Structures are given as C-alpha cells and as structure tokens.
PDB file of C-alpha atoms and ligand atoms in Angstrom:
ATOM      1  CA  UNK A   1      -7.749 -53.788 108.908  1.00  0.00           C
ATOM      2  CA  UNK A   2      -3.952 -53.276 107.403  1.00  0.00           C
ATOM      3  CA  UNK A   3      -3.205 -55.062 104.466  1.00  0.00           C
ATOM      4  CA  UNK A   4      -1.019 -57.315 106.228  1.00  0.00           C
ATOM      5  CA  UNK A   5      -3.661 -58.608 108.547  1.00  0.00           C
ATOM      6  CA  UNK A   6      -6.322 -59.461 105.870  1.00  0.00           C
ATOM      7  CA  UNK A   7      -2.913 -61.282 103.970  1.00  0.00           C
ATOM      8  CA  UNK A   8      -2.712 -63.049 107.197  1.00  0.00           C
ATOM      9  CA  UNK A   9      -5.968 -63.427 108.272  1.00  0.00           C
ATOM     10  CA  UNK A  10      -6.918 -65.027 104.893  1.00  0.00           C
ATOM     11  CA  UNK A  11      -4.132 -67.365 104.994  1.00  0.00           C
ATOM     12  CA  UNK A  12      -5.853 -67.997 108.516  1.00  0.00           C
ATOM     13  CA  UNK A  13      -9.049 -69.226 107.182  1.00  0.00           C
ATOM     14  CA  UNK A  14      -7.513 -71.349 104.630  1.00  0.00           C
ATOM     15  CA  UNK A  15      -4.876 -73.419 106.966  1.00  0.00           C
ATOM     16  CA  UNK A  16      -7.986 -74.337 109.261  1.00  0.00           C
ATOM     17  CA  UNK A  17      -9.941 -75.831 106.131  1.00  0.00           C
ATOM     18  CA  UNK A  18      -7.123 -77.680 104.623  1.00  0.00           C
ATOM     19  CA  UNK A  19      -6.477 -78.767 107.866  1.00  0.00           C
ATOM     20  CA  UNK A  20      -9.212 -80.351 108.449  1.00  0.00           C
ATOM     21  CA  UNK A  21      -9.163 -82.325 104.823  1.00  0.00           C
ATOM     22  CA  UNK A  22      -5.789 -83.040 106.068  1.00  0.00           C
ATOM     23  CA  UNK A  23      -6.874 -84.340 109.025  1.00  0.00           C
ATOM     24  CA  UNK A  24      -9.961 -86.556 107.182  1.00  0.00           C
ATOM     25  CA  UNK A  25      -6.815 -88.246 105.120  1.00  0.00           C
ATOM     26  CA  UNK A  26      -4.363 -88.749 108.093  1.00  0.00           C
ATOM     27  CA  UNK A  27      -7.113 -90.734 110.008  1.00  0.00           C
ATOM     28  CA  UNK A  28      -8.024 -92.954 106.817  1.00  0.00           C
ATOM     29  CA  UNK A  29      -4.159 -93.713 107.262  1.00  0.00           C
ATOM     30  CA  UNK A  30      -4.705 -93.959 110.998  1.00  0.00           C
ATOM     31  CA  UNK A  31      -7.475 -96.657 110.714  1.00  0.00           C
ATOM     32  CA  UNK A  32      -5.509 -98.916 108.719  1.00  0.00           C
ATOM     33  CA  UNK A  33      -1.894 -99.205 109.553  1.00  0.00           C
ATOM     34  CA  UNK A  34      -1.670-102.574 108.962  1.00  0.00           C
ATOM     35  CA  UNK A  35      -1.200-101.572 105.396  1.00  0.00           C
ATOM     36  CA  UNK A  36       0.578 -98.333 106.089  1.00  0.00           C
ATOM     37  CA  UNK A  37       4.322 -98.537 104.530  1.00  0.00           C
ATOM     38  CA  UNK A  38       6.821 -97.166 106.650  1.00  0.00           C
ATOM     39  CA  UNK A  39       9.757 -96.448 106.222  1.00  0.00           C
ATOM     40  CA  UNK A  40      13.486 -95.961 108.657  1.00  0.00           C
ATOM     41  CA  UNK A  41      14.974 -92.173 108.345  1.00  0.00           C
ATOM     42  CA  UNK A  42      18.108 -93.191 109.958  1.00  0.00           C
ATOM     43  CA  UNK A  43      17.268 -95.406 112.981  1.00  0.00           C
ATOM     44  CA  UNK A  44      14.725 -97.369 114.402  1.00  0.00           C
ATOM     45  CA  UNK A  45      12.587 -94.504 115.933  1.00  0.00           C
ATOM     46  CA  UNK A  46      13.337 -92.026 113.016  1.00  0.00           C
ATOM     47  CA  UNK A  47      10.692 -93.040 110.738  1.00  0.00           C
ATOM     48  CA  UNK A  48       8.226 -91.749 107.782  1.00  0.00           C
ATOM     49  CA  UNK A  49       5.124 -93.048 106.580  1.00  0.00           C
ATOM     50  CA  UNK A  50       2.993 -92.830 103.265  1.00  0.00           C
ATOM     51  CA  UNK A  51       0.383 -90.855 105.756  1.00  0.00           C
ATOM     52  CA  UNK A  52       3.360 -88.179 106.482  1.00  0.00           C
ATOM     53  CA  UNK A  53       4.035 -88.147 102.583  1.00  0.00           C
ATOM     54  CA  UNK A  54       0.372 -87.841 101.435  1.00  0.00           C
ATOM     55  CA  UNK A  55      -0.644 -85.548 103.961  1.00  0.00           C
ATOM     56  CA  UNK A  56       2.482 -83.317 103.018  1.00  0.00           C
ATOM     57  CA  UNK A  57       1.566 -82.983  99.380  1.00  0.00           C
ATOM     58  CA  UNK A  58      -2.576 -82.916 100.077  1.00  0.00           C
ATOM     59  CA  UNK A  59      -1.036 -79.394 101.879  1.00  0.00           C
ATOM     60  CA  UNK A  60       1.230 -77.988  99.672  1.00  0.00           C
ATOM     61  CA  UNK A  61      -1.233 -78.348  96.862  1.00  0.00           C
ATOM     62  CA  UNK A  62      -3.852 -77.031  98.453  1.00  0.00           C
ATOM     63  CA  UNK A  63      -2.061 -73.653 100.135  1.00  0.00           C
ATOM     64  CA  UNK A  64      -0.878 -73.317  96.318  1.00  0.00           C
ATOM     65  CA  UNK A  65      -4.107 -73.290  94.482  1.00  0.00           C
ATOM     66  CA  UNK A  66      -5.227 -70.125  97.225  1.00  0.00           C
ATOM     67  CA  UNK A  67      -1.370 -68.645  97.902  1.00  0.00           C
ATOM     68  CA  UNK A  68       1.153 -69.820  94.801  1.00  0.00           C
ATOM     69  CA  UNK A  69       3.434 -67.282  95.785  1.00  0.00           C
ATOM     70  CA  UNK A  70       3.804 -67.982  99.448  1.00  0.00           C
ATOM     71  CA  UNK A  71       7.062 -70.264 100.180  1.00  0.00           C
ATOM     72  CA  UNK A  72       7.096 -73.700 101.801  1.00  0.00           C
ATOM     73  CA  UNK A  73       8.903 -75.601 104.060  1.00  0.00           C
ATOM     74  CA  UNK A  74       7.735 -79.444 104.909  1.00  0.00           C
ATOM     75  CA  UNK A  75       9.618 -81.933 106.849  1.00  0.00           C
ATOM     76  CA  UNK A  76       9.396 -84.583 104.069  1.00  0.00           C
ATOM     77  CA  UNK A  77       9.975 -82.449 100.968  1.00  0.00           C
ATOM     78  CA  UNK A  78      11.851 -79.518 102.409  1.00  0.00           C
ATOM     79  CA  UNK A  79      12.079 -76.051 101.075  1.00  0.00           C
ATOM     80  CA  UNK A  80      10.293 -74.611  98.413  1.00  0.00           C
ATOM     81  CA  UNK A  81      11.135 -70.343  97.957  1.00  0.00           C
ATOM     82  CA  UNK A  82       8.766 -68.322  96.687  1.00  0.00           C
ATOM     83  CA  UNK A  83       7.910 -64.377  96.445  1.00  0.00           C
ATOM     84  CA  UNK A  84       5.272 -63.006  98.642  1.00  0.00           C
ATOM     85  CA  UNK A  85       7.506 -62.848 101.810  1.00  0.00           C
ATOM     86  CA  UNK A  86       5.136 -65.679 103.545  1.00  0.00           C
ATOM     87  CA  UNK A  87       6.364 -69.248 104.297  1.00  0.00           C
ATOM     88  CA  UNK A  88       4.283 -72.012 105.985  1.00  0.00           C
ATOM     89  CA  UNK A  89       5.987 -74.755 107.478  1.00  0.00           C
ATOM     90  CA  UNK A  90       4.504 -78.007 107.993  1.00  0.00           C
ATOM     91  CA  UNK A  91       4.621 -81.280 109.841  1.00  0.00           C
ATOM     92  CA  UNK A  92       2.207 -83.412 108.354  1.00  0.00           C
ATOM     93  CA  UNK A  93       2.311 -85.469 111.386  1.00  0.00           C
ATOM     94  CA  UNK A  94       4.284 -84.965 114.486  1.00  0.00           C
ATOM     95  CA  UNK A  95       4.657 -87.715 116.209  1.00  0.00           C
ATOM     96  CA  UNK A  96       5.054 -90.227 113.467  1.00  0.00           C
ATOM     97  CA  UNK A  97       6.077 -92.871 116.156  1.00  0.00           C
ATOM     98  CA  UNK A  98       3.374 -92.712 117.904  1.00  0.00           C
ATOM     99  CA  UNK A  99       0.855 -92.469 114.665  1.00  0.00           C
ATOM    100  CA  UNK A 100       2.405 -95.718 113.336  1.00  0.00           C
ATOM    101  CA  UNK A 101       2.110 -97.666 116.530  1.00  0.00           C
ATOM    102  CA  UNK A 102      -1.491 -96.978 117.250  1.00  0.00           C
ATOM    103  CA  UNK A 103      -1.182 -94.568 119.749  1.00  0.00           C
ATOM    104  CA  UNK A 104      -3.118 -91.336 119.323  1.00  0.00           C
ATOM    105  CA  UNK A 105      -0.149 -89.125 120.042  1.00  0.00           C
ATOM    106  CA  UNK A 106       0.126 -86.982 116.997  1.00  0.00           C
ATOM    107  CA  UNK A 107      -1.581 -84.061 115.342  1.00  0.00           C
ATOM    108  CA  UNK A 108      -0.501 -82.329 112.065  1.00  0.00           C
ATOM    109  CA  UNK A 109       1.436 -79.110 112.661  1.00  0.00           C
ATOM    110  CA  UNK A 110       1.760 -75.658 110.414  1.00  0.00           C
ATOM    111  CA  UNK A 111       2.752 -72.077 111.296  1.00  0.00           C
ATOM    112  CA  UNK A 112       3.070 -69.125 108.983  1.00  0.00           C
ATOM    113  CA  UNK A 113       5.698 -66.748 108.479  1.00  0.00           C
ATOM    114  CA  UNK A 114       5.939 -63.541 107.389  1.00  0.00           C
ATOM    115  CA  UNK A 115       9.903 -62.541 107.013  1.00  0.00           C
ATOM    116  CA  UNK A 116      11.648 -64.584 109.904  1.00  0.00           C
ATOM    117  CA  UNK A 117       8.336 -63.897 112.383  1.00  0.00           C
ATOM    118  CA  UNK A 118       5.874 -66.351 112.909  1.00  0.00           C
ATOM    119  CA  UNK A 119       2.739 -64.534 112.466  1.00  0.00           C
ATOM    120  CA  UNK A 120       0.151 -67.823 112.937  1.00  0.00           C
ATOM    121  CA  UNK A 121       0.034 -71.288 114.387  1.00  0.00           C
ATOM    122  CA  UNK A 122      -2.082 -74.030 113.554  1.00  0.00           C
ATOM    123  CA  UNK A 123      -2.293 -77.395 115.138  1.00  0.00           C
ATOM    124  CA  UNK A 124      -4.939 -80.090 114.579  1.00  0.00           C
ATOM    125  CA  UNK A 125      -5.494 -82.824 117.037  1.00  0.00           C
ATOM    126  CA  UNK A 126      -7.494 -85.335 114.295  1.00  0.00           C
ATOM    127  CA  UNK A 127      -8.170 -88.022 117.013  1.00  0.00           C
ATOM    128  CA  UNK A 128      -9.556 -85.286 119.811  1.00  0.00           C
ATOM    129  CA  UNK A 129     -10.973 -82.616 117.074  1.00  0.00           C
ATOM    130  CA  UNK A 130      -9.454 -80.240 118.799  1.00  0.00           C
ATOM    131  CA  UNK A 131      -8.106 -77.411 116.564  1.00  0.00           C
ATOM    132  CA  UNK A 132      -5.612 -75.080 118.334  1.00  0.00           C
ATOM    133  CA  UNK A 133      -5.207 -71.875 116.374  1.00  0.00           C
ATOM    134  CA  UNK A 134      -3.228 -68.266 116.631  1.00  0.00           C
ATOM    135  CA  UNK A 135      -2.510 -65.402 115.582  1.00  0.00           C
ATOM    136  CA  UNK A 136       0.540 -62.761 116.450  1.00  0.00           C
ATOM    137  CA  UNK A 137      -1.085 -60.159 118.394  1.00  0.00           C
ATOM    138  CA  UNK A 138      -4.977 -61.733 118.747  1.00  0.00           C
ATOM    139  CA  UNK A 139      -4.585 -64.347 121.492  1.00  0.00           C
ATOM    140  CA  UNK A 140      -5.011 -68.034 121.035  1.00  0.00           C
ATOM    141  CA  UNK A 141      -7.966 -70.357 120.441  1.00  0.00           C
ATOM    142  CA  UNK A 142      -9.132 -74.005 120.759  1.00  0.00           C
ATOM    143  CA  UNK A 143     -12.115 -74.759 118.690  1.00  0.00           C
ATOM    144  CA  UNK A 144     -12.888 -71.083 118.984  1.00  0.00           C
ATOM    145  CA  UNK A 145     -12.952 -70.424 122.174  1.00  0.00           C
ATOM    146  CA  UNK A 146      -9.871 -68.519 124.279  1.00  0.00           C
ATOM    147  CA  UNK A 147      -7.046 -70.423 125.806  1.00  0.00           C
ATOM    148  CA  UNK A 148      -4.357 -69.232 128.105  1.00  0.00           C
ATOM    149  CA  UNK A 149      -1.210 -70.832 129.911  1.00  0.00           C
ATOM    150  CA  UNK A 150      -1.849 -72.392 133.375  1.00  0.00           C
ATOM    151  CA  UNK A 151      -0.370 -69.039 135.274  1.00  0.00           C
ATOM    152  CA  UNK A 152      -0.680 -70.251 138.955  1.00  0.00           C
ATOM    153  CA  UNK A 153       1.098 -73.578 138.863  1.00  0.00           C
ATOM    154  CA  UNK A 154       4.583 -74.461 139.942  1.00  0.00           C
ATOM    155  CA  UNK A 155       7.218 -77.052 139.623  1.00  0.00           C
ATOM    156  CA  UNK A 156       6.157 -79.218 142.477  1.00  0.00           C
ATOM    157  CA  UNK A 157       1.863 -79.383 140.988  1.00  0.00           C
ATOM    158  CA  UNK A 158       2.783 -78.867 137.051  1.00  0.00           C
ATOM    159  CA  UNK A 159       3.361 -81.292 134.890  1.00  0.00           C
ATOM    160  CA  UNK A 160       6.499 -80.586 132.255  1.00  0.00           C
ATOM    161  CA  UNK A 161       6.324 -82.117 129.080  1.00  0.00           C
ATOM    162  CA  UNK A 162      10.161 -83.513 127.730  1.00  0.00           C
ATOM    163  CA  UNK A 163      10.884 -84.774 124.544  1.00  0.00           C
ATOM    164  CA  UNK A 164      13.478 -87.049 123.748  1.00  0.00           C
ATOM    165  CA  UNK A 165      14.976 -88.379 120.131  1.00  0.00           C
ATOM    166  CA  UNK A 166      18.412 -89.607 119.605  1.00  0.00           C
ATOM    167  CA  UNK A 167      19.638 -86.117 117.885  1.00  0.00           C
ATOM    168  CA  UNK A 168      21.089 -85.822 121.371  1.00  0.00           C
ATOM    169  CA  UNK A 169      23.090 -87.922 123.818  1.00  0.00           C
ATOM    170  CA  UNK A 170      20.863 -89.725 126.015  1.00  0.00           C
ATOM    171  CA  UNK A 171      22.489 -87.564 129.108  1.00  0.00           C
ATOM    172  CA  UNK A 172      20.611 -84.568 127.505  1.00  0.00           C
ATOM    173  CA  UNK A 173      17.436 -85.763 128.082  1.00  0.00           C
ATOM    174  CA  UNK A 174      17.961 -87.736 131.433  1.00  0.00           C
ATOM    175  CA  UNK A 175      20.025 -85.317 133.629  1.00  0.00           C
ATOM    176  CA  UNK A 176      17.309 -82.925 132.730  1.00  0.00           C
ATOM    177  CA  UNK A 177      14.480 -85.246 134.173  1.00  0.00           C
ATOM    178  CA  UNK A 178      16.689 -86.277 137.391  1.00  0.00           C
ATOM    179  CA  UNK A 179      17.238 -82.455 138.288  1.00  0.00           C
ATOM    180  CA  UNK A 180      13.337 -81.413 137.540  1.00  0.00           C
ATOM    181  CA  UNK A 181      12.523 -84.931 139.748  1.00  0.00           C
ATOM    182  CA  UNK A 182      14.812 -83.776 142.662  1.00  0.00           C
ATOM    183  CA  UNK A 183      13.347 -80.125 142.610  1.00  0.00           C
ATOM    184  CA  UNK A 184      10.127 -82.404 143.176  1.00  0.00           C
ATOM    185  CA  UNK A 185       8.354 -82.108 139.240  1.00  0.00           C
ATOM    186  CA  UNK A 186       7.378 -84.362 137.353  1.00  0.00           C
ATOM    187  CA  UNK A 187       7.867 -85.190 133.689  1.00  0.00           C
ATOM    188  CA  UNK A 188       5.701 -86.465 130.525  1.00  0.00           C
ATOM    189  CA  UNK A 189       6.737 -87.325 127.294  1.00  0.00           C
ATOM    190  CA  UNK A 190       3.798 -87.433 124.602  1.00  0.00           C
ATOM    191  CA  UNK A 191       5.833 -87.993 121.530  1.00  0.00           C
ATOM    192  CA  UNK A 192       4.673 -85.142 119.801  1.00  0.00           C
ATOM    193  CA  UNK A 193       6.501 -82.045 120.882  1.00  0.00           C
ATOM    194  CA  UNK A 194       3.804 -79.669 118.424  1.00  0.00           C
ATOM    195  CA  UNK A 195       0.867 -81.337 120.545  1.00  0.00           C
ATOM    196  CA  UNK A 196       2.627 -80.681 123.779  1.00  0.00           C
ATOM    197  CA  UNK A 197       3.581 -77.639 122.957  1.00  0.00           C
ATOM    198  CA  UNK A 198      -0.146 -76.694 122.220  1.00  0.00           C
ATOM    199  CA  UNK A 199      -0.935 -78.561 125.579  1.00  0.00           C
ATOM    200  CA  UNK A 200       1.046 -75.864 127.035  1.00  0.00           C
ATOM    201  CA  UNK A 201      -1.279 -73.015 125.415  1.00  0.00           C
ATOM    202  CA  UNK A 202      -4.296 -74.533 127.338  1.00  0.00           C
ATOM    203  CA  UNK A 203      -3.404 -75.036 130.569  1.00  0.00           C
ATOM    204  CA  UNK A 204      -2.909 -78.718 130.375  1.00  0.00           C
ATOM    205  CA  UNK A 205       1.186 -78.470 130.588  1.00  0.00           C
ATOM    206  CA  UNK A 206       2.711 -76.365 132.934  1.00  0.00           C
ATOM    207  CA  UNK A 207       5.779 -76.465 130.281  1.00  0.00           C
ATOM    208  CA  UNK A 208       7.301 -78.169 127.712  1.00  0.00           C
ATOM    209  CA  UNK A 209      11.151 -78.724 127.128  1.00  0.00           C
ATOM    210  CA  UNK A 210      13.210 -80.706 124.600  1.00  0.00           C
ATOM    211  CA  UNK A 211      17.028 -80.312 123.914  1.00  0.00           C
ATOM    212  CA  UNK A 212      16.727 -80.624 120.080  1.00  0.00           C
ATOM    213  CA  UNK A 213      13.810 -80.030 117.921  1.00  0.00           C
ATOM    214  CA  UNK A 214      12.812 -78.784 114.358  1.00  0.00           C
ATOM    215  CA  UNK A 215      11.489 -75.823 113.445  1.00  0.00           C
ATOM    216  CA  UNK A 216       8.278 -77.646 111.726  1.00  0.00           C
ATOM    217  CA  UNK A 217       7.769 -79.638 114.898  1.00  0.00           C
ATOM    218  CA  UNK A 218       7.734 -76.387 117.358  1.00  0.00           C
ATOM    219  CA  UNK A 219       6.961 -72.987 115.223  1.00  0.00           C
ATOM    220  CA  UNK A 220       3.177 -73.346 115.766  1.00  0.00           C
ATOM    221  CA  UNK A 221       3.649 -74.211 119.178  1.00  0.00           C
ATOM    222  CA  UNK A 222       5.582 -71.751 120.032  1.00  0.00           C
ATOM    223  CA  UNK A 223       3.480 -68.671 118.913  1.00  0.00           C
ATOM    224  CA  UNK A 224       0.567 -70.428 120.437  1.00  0.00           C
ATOM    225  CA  UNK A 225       1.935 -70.012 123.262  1.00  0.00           C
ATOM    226  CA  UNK A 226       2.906 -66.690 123.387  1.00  0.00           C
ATOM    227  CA  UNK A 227      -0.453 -66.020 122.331  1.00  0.00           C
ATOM    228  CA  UNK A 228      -1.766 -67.676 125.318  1.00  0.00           C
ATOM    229  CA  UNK A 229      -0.276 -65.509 127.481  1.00  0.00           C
ATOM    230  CA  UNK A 230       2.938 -67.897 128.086  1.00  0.00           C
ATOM    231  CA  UNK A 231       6.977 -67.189 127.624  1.00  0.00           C
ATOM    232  CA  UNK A 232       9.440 -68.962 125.138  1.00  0.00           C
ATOM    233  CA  UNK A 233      12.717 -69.107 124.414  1.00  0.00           C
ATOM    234  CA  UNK A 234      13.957 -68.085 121.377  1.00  0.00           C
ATOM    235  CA  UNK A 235      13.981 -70.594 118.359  1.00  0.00           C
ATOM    236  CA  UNK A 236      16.000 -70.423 115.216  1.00  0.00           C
ATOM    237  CA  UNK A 237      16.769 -66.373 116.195  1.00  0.00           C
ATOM    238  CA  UNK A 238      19.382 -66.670 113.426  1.00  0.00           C
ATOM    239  CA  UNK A 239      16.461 -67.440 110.898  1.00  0.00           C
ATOM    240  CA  UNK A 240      17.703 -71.002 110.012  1.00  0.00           C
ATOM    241  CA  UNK A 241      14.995 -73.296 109.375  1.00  0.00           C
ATOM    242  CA  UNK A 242      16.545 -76.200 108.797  1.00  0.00           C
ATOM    243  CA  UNK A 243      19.058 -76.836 111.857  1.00  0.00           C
ATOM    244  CA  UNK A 244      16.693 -77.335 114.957  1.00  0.00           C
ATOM    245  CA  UNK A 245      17.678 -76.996 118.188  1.00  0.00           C
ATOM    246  CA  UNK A 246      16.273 -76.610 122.034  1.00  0.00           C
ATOM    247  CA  UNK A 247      13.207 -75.276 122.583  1.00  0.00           C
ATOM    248  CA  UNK A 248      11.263 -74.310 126.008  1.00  0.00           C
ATOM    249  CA  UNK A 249       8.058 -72.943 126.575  1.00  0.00           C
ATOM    250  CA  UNK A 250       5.973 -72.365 129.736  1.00  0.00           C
ATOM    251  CA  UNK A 251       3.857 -70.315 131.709  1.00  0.00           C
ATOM    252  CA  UNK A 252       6.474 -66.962 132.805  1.00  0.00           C
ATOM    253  CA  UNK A 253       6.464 -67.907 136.728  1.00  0.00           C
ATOM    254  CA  UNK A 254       8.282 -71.041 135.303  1.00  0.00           C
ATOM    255  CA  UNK A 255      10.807 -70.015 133.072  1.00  0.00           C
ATOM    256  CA  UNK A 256      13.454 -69.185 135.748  1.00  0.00           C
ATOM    257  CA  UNK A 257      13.586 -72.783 137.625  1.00  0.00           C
ATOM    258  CA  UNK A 258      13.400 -74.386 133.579  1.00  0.00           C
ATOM    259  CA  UNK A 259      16.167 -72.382 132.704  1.00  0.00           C
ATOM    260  CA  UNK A 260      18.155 -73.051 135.790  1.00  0.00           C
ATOM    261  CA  UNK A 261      17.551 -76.840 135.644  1.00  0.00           C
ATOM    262  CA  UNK A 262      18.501 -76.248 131.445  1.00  0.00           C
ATOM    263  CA  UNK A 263      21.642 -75.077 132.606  1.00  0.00           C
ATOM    264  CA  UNK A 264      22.751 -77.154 135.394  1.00  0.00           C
ATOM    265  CA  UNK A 265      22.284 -80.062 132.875  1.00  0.00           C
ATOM    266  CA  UNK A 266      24.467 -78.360 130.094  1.00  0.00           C
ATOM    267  CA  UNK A 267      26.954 -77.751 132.640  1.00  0.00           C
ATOM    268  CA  UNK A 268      27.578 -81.665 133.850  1.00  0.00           C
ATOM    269  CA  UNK A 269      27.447 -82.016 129.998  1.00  0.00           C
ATOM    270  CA  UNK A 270      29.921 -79.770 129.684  1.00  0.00           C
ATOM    271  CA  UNK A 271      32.146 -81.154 132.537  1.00  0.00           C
TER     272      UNK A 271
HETATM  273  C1  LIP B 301       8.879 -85.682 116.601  1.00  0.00           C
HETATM  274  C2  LIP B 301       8.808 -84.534 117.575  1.00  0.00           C
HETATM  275  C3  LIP B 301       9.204 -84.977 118.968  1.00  0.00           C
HETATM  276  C4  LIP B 301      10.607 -85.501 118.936  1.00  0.00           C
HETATM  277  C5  LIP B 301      10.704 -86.653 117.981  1.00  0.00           C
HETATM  278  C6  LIP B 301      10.249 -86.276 116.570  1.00  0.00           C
HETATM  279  P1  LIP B 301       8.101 -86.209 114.109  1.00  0.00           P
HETATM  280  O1  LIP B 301       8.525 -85.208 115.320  1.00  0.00           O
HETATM  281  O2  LIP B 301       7.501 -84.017 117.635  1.00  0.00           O
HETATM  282  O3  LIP B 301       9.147 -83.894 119.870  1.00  0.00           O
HETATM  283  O4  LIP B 301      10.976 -85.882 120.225  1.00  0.00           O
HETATM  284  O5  LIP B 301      12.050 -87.075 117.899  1.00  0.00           O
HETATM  285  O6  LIP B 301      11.148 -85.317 116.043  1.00  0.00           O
HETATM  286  O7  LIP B 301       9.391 -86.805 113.619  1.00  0.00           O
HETATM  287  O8  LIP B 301       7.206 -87.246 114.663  1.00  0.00           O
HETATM  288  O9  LIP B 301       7.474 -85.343 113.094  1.00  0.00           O
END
C-alpha cells in the first residue's frame, strides 16, 4: 500500500467513527427541536441551528486530535489552512430546513481532499443508518456493501433529483423542471442535495441537478458517485471552495439529455 493510501485510508476509518458520534449528537438535536434555537442566514429558508453549530465543532475537534495538520473547511466556521496537503470539508447537516421542521431529510456530509482532488466521501444518513462511503479509485459502499448508479434507466422511468434555494432566480430552477416534464421525467426535490446526491450512487436517483450549490453540500456526493460507476460534471475545477455553483451528476446514459435540458434553460435565461 503507497503511503498516500494508508494517509487516506486512515483518515477513512476515522471520518466513519466520528461520524457516527456525530450522528448520535445530531439526533439528540433531532428529538427535541422544540428547544432547538435557530437562527435566519439571510432569508427565511437560509437558516442555522445550534445542531449545525455543535455538530460542526464535535468534527473539527475530533479530526484534530487524530490529523492536526490536515486543513478544514465547514459551512458554519469556514476555512481553517493547515500543512499536510489534506482538507476535509464538512456539512454538519445538509438539509438544515428540513432537520428543523421535522422532516428526516438531512444527513451530515464530509469529503476529503488531497491538493484540489477529492480523494473520499462520506455521508451519514442518522435517521436511516445508512452510511454511504468512498474512496478515489476503490468503488463505493453503503454500510459495506457495493453500490453502483442505476445504468439502465432513462428520462421517461428515472427519477431526477432538483434542488432549489434562492441563490438563483426562481426561472433557474423552474424552466429546468418544465423542459425535463415535457421530455416526459419527472422531478424530486429532497432538500438535501449531499443525500440526493448519494441517492444517486445507489441506484435510487437516476440523477441529481441543482443550478447553485456549495462545495460542502456536493464534494462527497460527487466522488461517490463517480465511484459508483456514475458521471459528473465538474465542480469548483478552478479549486475555489468557497463560491458554489451548478452541479450534475447521473448515471453516463443520462448526462447528454441533462446537459441538453441544462442548456436550453440557460439559453431562455439568457434571452
Ligand atoms: C442545502 C443543500 C440543498 C440546497 C439548499 C441548502 P444546507 O444545504 O443541501 O441542496 O438546495 O439551499 O443549500 O444549507 O441545508 O446545508
């Protein structure tokens, strides 16, 4: 085994037991959010709670005590630079609408990076205990066992997961839906784009598309993916972290219609 892989592998074996701990405090938080503070980012459906803080820090610690020299990027506490060329980057919980409403729509979200590559993706699904792991180059897992994208679906039998936030104009969103319903799909939106993302990796998606996302919400996700067997577009190519933008995975017979439907929307936009 290369150096690199046992770096990566241990790092590995770490992220799934602090996720779990993770998990263990988000659904304390989960099972009592009548006493949950919350608070409003910027409008009524960007929000943070004291789950998405606690579970953020309960992280960070622990991948410090094991890896002090591996970088860190959270959604709620941003950027911290370090040395060893590795940088995880967490959402505590995506789909922090959903978690604070009651719905069981969220899962807590990490990838690793070595350089600007994604070399591992973690995503726990607390409420399902379903742990969706990968690694770049050996395949991806859900509780263990091998997952892989759904590869003989189509538009008209697959279900394509959208996400939506107001980052973008409304138009975004909907002239994407009208031109996948007229070409005879159909659309979900889950509020978590990690989970779908990882829904994606098993089968359960037959893609998953959403014009602006961050790069803590979709890195796992997207290497999960790959690792399933599954194409995606490329996300944050220039190595920013911290701008978003769109991001589309999907089994590869799909990716041509997606992209064309992508398009046609940008183009009215553009109009
Ligand atoms: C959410 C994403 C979702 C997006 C929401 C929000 P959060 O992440 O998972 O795809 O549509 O606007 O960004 O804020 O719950 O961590």
């Amino acid at each position: 085994m290369t150096a690199q892989a046992s770096g990566i592998d241990t790092r590995l074996l770490r992220a799934q037991a602090v996720l779990y701990e993770a998990g263990k405090l988000a659904l304390s938080h989960f099972g009592a959010l009548a006493s949950l503070p919350v608070e409003i980012k910027q409008n009524g459906q960007d929000i943070v709670s004291a789950a998405d803080r606690e579970v953020e820090m309960l992280v960070r610690d622990r991948i410090a005590e094991t890896f002090p020299d591996d970088g860190f990027l959270g959604e709620e506490y941003g950027l911290s630079a370090r040395s060893s060329g590795y940088t995880w980057v967490l959402d505590p919980i995506d789909g922090t609408s959903c978690f604070v409403h009651g719905s069981r729509s969220w899962c807590i979200s990490i990838a690793l990076l070595k350089g600007g590559e994604t070399v591992a993706g973690l995503i726990l699904d607390p409420s399902a205990d379903e742990l969706f792991t990968a690694v770049s180059g050996g395949g991806a897992f859900l509780n263990g066992r091998p997952i892989a994208v759904d590869s003989r679906t189509d538009m008209q039998h697959g279900l394509i997961g959208v996400g939506a936030s107001f980052r973008v104009p409304p138009r975004a969103v909907s002239g994407f839906i009208e031109r996948l319903l007229d070409r005879g799909g159909m659309f979900v939106r889950s509020g978590s784009g990690a989970l779908s993302l990882a829904h994606v990796a098993c089968g359960r998606l037959a893609g998953y598309y959403e014009p602006h996302i961050h790069a803590w919400d979709c890195l796992a996700g997207l290497c999960l993916i790959r690792e399933a067997g599954g194409w995606t577009a490329d996300f944050a190519a220039d190595g920013d972290l911290m701008r978003g933008g769109p991001v589309l995975g999907c089994p590869p017979q799909l990716s041509e219609d997606l992209l064309d439907l992508i398009a046609a929307t940008s183009a009215e936009r553009a109009a």
